[in-house]
Amino acid sequence: MASWPGDSAGPDPLVVLLAVILLARFLLWACLGTYLDHRLARPQPAKPKED
């Protein structure tokens, strides 16, 4: 692939965008999993019965 005269030597912007999206998905998935583990590990207090 020919490089244009104005091109920088850095990575392709689409590759950077893909890496950022994948990193964000991983972090969100990890945080969501931790949150669900925290919610499910603790037994919910029983609501008192109202007569």
Short mmCIF file of N, CA, C and O in Angstrom, two decimals:
data_model
loop_
_atom_site.label_atom_id
_atom_site.label_comp_id
_atom_site.label_asym_id
_atom_site.label_seq_id
_atom_site.Cartn_x
_atom_site.Cartn_y
_atom_site.Cartn_z
N MET A 1 0.85 -1.17 0.00
CA MET A 1 0.00 0.00 0.00
C MET A 1 0.90 1.24 0.00
O MET A 1 1.83 1.34 0.80
N ALA A 2 0.64 2.17 -0.88
CA ALA A 2 1.47 3.37 -0.97
C ALA A 2 1.11 4.35 0.12
O ALA A 2 -0.05 4.51 0.47
N SER A 3 2.10 4.97 0.69
CA SER A 3 1.84 5.97 1.72
C SER A 3 1.78 7.35 1.07
O SER A 3 2.52 7.64 0.14
N TRP A 4 0.88 8.16 1.56
CA TRP A 4 0.73 9.50 1.01
C TRP A 4 1.76 10.41 1.67
O TRP A 4 2.22 10.13 2.78
N PRO A 5 2.11 11.50 1.02
CA PRO A 5 3.13 12.39 1.59
C PRO A 5 2.75 12.97 2.95
O PRO A 5 3.61 13.20 3.78
N GLY A 6 1.48 13.17 3.22
CA GLY A 6 1.07 13.77 4.48
C GLY A 6 0.82 12.77 5.59
O GLY A 6 0.45 13.15 6.70
N ASP A 7 0.96 11.48 5.30
CA ASP A 7 0.67 10.46 6.31
C ASP A 7 1.69 10.50 7.44
O ASP A 7 2.87 10.73 7.23
N SER A 8 1.19 10.24 8.64
CA SER A 8 2.10 10.13 9.77
C SER A 8 2.58 8.68 9.86
O SER A 8 1.99 7.78 9.28
N ALA A 9 3.61 8.48 10.62
CA ALA A 9 4.16 7.13 10.76
C ALA A 9 3.45 6.35 11.85
O ALA A 9 3.81 5.23 12.14
N GLY A 10 2.41 6.95 12.48
CA GLY A 10 1.69 6.32 13.59
C GLY A 10 0.75 5.24 13.10
O GLY A 10 0.62 4.98 11.90
N PRO A 11 0.06 4.60 14.04
CA PRO A 11 -0.88 3.53 13.68
C PRO A 11 -2.11 4.07 12.98
O PRO A 11 -2.43 5.26 13.06
N ASP A 12 -2.79 3.19 12.31
CA ASP A 12 -4.00 3.55 11.58
C ASP A 12 -5.08 3.99 12.58
O ASP A 12 -5.28 3.32 13.59
N PRO A 13 -5.77 5.08 12.33
CA PRO A 13 -6.81 5.54 13.27
C PRO A 13 -7.91 4.51 13.50
O PRO A 13 -8.45 4.43 14.60
N LEU A 14 -8.23 3.72 12.50
CA LEU A 14 -9.25 2.69 12.68
C LEU A 14 -8.78 1.61 13.64
O LEU A 14 -9.56 1.08 14.43
N VAL A 15 -7.50 1.28 13.58
CA VAL A 15 -6.95 0.27 14.50
C VAL A 15 -6.99 0.82 15.93
O VAL A 15 -7.32 0.10 16.87
N VAL A 16 -6.66 2.10 16.09
CA VAL A 16 -6.70 2.72 17.41
C VAL A 16 -8.13 2.73 17.94
O VAL A 16 -8.39 2.42 19.10
N LEU A 17 -9.08 3.08 17.08
CA LEU A 17 -10.49 3.09 17.48
C LEU A 17 -10.96 1.70 17.88
O LEU A 17 -11.64 1.54 18.89
N LEU A 18 -10.57 0.70 17.12
CA LEU A 18 -10.94 -0.68 17.46
C LEU A 18 -10.35 -1.09 18.80
O LEU A 18 -11.03 -1.70 19.62
N ALA A 19 -9.11 -0.73 19.04
CA ALA A 19 -8.47 -1.08 20.31
C ALA A 19 -9.17 -0.38 21.48
O ALA A 19 -9.39 -0.99 22.53
N VAL A 20 -9.55 0.87 21.30
CA VAL A 20 -10.24 1.60 22.36
C VAL A 20 -11.60 0.98 22.64
O VAL A 20 -12.00 0.81 23.80
N ILE A 21 -12.32 0.60 21.59
CA ILE A 21 -13.64 -0.02 21.77
C ILE A 21 -13.50 -1.36 22.48
O ILE A 21 -14.27 -1.66 23.40
N LEU A 22 -12.54 -2.16 22.08
CA LEU A 22 -12.35 -3.45 22.74
C LEU A 22 -11.95 -3.28 24.20
O LEU A 22 -12.42 -4.02 25.07
N LEU A 23 -11.10 -2.32 24.49
CA LEU A 23 -10.70 -2.07 25.86
C LEU A 23 -11.89 -1.60 26.70
O LEU A 23 -12.08 -2.07 27.84
N ALA A 24 -12.71 -0.73 26.14
CA ALA A 24 -13.89 -0.26 26.86
C ALA A 24 -14.87 -1.40 27.11
O ALA A 24 -15.44 -1.51 28.20
N ARG A 25 -15.05 -2.27 26.12
CA ARG A 25 -15.95 -3.42 26.31
C ARG A 25 -15.43 -4.34 27.41
O ARG A 25 -16.20 -4.82 28.24
N PHE A 26 -14.13 -4.58 27.41
CA PHE A 26 -13.55 -5.45 28.44
C PHE A 26 -13.73 -4.85 29.83
O PHE A 26 -14.11 -5.55 30.76
N LEU A 27 -13.47 -3.55 29.95
CA LEU A 27 -13.61 -2.91 31.26
C LEU A 27 -15.06 -2.91 31.72
O LEU A 27 -15.35 -3.18 32.89
N LEU A 28 -15.99 -2.62 30.82
CA LEU A 28 -17.41 -2.62 31.19
C LEU A 28 -17.86 -4.02 31.58
O LEU A 28 -18.61 -4.20 32.54
N TRP A 29 -17.41 -5.04 30.83
CA TRP A 29 -17.79 -6.42 31.14
C TRP A 29 -17.24 -6.83 32.50
O TRP A 29 -17.92 -7.46 33.29
N ALA A 30 -16.00 -6.45 32.79
CA ALA A 30 -15.39 -6.80 34.08
C ALA A 30 -16.12 -6.09 35.21
O ALA A 30 -16.40 -6.69 36.26
N CYS A 31 -16.44 -4.82 35.03
CA CYS A 31 -17.15 -4.08 36.08
C CYS A 31 -18.55 -4.63 36.28
O CYS A 31 -19.01 -4.75 37.42
N LEU A 32 -19.23 -4.98 35.21
CA LEU A 32 -20.57 -5.54 35.33
C LEU A 32 -20.53 -6.88 36.03
O LEU A 32 -21.36 -7.16 36.89
N GLY A 33 -19.56 -7.71 35.70
CA GLY A 33 -19.43 -9.01 36.36
C GLY A 33 -19.14 -8.87 37.83
O GLY A 33 -19.71 -9.58 38.67
N THR A 34 -18.27 -7.93 38.19
CA THR A 34 -17.96 -7.69 39.59
C THR A 34 -19.19 -7.19 40.34
O THR A 34 -19.47 -7.62 41.46
N TYR A 35 -19.93 -6.31 39.72
CA TYR A 35 -21.14 -5.76 40.35
C TYR A 35 -22.18 -6.86 40.58
O TYR A 35 -22.77 -6.96 41.65
N LEU A 36 -22.37 -7.72 39.58
CA LEU A 36 -23.34 -8.80 39.72
C LEU A 36 -22.89 -9.80 40.78
O LEU A 36 -23.71 -10.29 41.58
N ASP A 37 -21.60 -10.11 40.83
CA ASP A 37 -21.09 -11.00 41.87
C ASP A 37 -21.32 -10.41 43.26
O ASP A 37 -21.71 -11.11 44.19
N HIS A 38 -21.10 -9.12 43.36
CA HIS A 38 -21.30 -8.45 44.65
C HIS A 38 -22.77 -8.48 45.05
O HIS A 38 -23.10 -8.71 46.21
N ARG A 39 -23.66 -8.26 44.09
CA ARG A 39 -25.10 -8.27 44.39
C ARG A 39 -25.59 -9.66 44.74
O ARG A 39 -26.44 -9.82 45.62
N LEU A 40 -25.09 -10.67 44.04
CA LEU A 40 -25.59 -12.03 44.26
C LEU A 40 -24.96 -12.68 45.49
O LEU A 40 -25.55 -13.60 46.07
N ALA A 41 -23.79 -12.25 45.90
CA ALA A 41 -23.11 -12.87 47.03
C ALA A 41 -23.77 -12.51 48.35
O ALA A 41 -23.74 -13.28 49.29
N ARG A 42 -24.36 -11.36 48.42
CA ARG A 42 -24.95 -10.89 49.66
C ARG A 42 -26.43 -11.27 49.70
O ARG A 42 -27.18 -10.88 48.80
N PRO A 43 -26.87 -12.02 50.71
CA PRO A 43 -28.31 -12.33 50.77
C PRO A 43 -29.11 -11.07 51.07
O PRO A 43 -28.72 -10.26 51.91
N GLN A 44 -30.20 -10.92 50.35
CA GLN A 44 -31.04 -9.76 50.55
C GLN A 44 -31.80 -9.89 51.86
O GLN A 44 -32.30 -10.97 52.18
N PRO A 45 -31.90 -8.84 52.63
CA PRO A 45 -32.65 -8.93 53.87
C PRO A 45 -34.13 -9.19 53.59
O PRO A 45 -34.70 -8.61 52.66
N ALA A 46 -34.72 -10.08 54.38
CA ALA A 46 -36.12 -10.42 54.17
C ALA A 46 -37.00 -9.25 54.59
O ALA A 46 -36.78 -8.62 55.61
N LYS A 47 -37.99 -8.97 53.76
CA LYS A 47 -38.91 -7.89 54.09
C LYS A 47 -39.88 -8.38 55.17
O LYS A 47 -40.37 -9.51 55.08
N PRO A 48 -40.14 -7.57 56.16
CA PRO A 48 -41.10 -8.01 57.19
C PRO A 48 -42.51 -8.12 56.62
O PRO A 48 -42.92 -7.32 55.77
N LYS A 49 -43.22 -9.13 57.06
CA LYS A 49 -44.58 -9.32 56.59
C LYS A 49 -45.49 -8.28 57.22
O LYS A 49 -45.37 -7.96 58.40
N GLU A 50 -46.36 -7.76 56.39
CA GLU A 50 -47.34 -6.80 56.91
C GLU A 50 -48.67 -7.54 57.05
O GLU A 50 -49.17 -8.14 56.11
N ASP A 51 -49.23 -7.47 58.25
CA ASP A 51 -50.52 -8.14 58.49
C ASP A 51 -51.68 -7.27 58.11
O ASP A 51 -51.66 -6.11 58.18
#
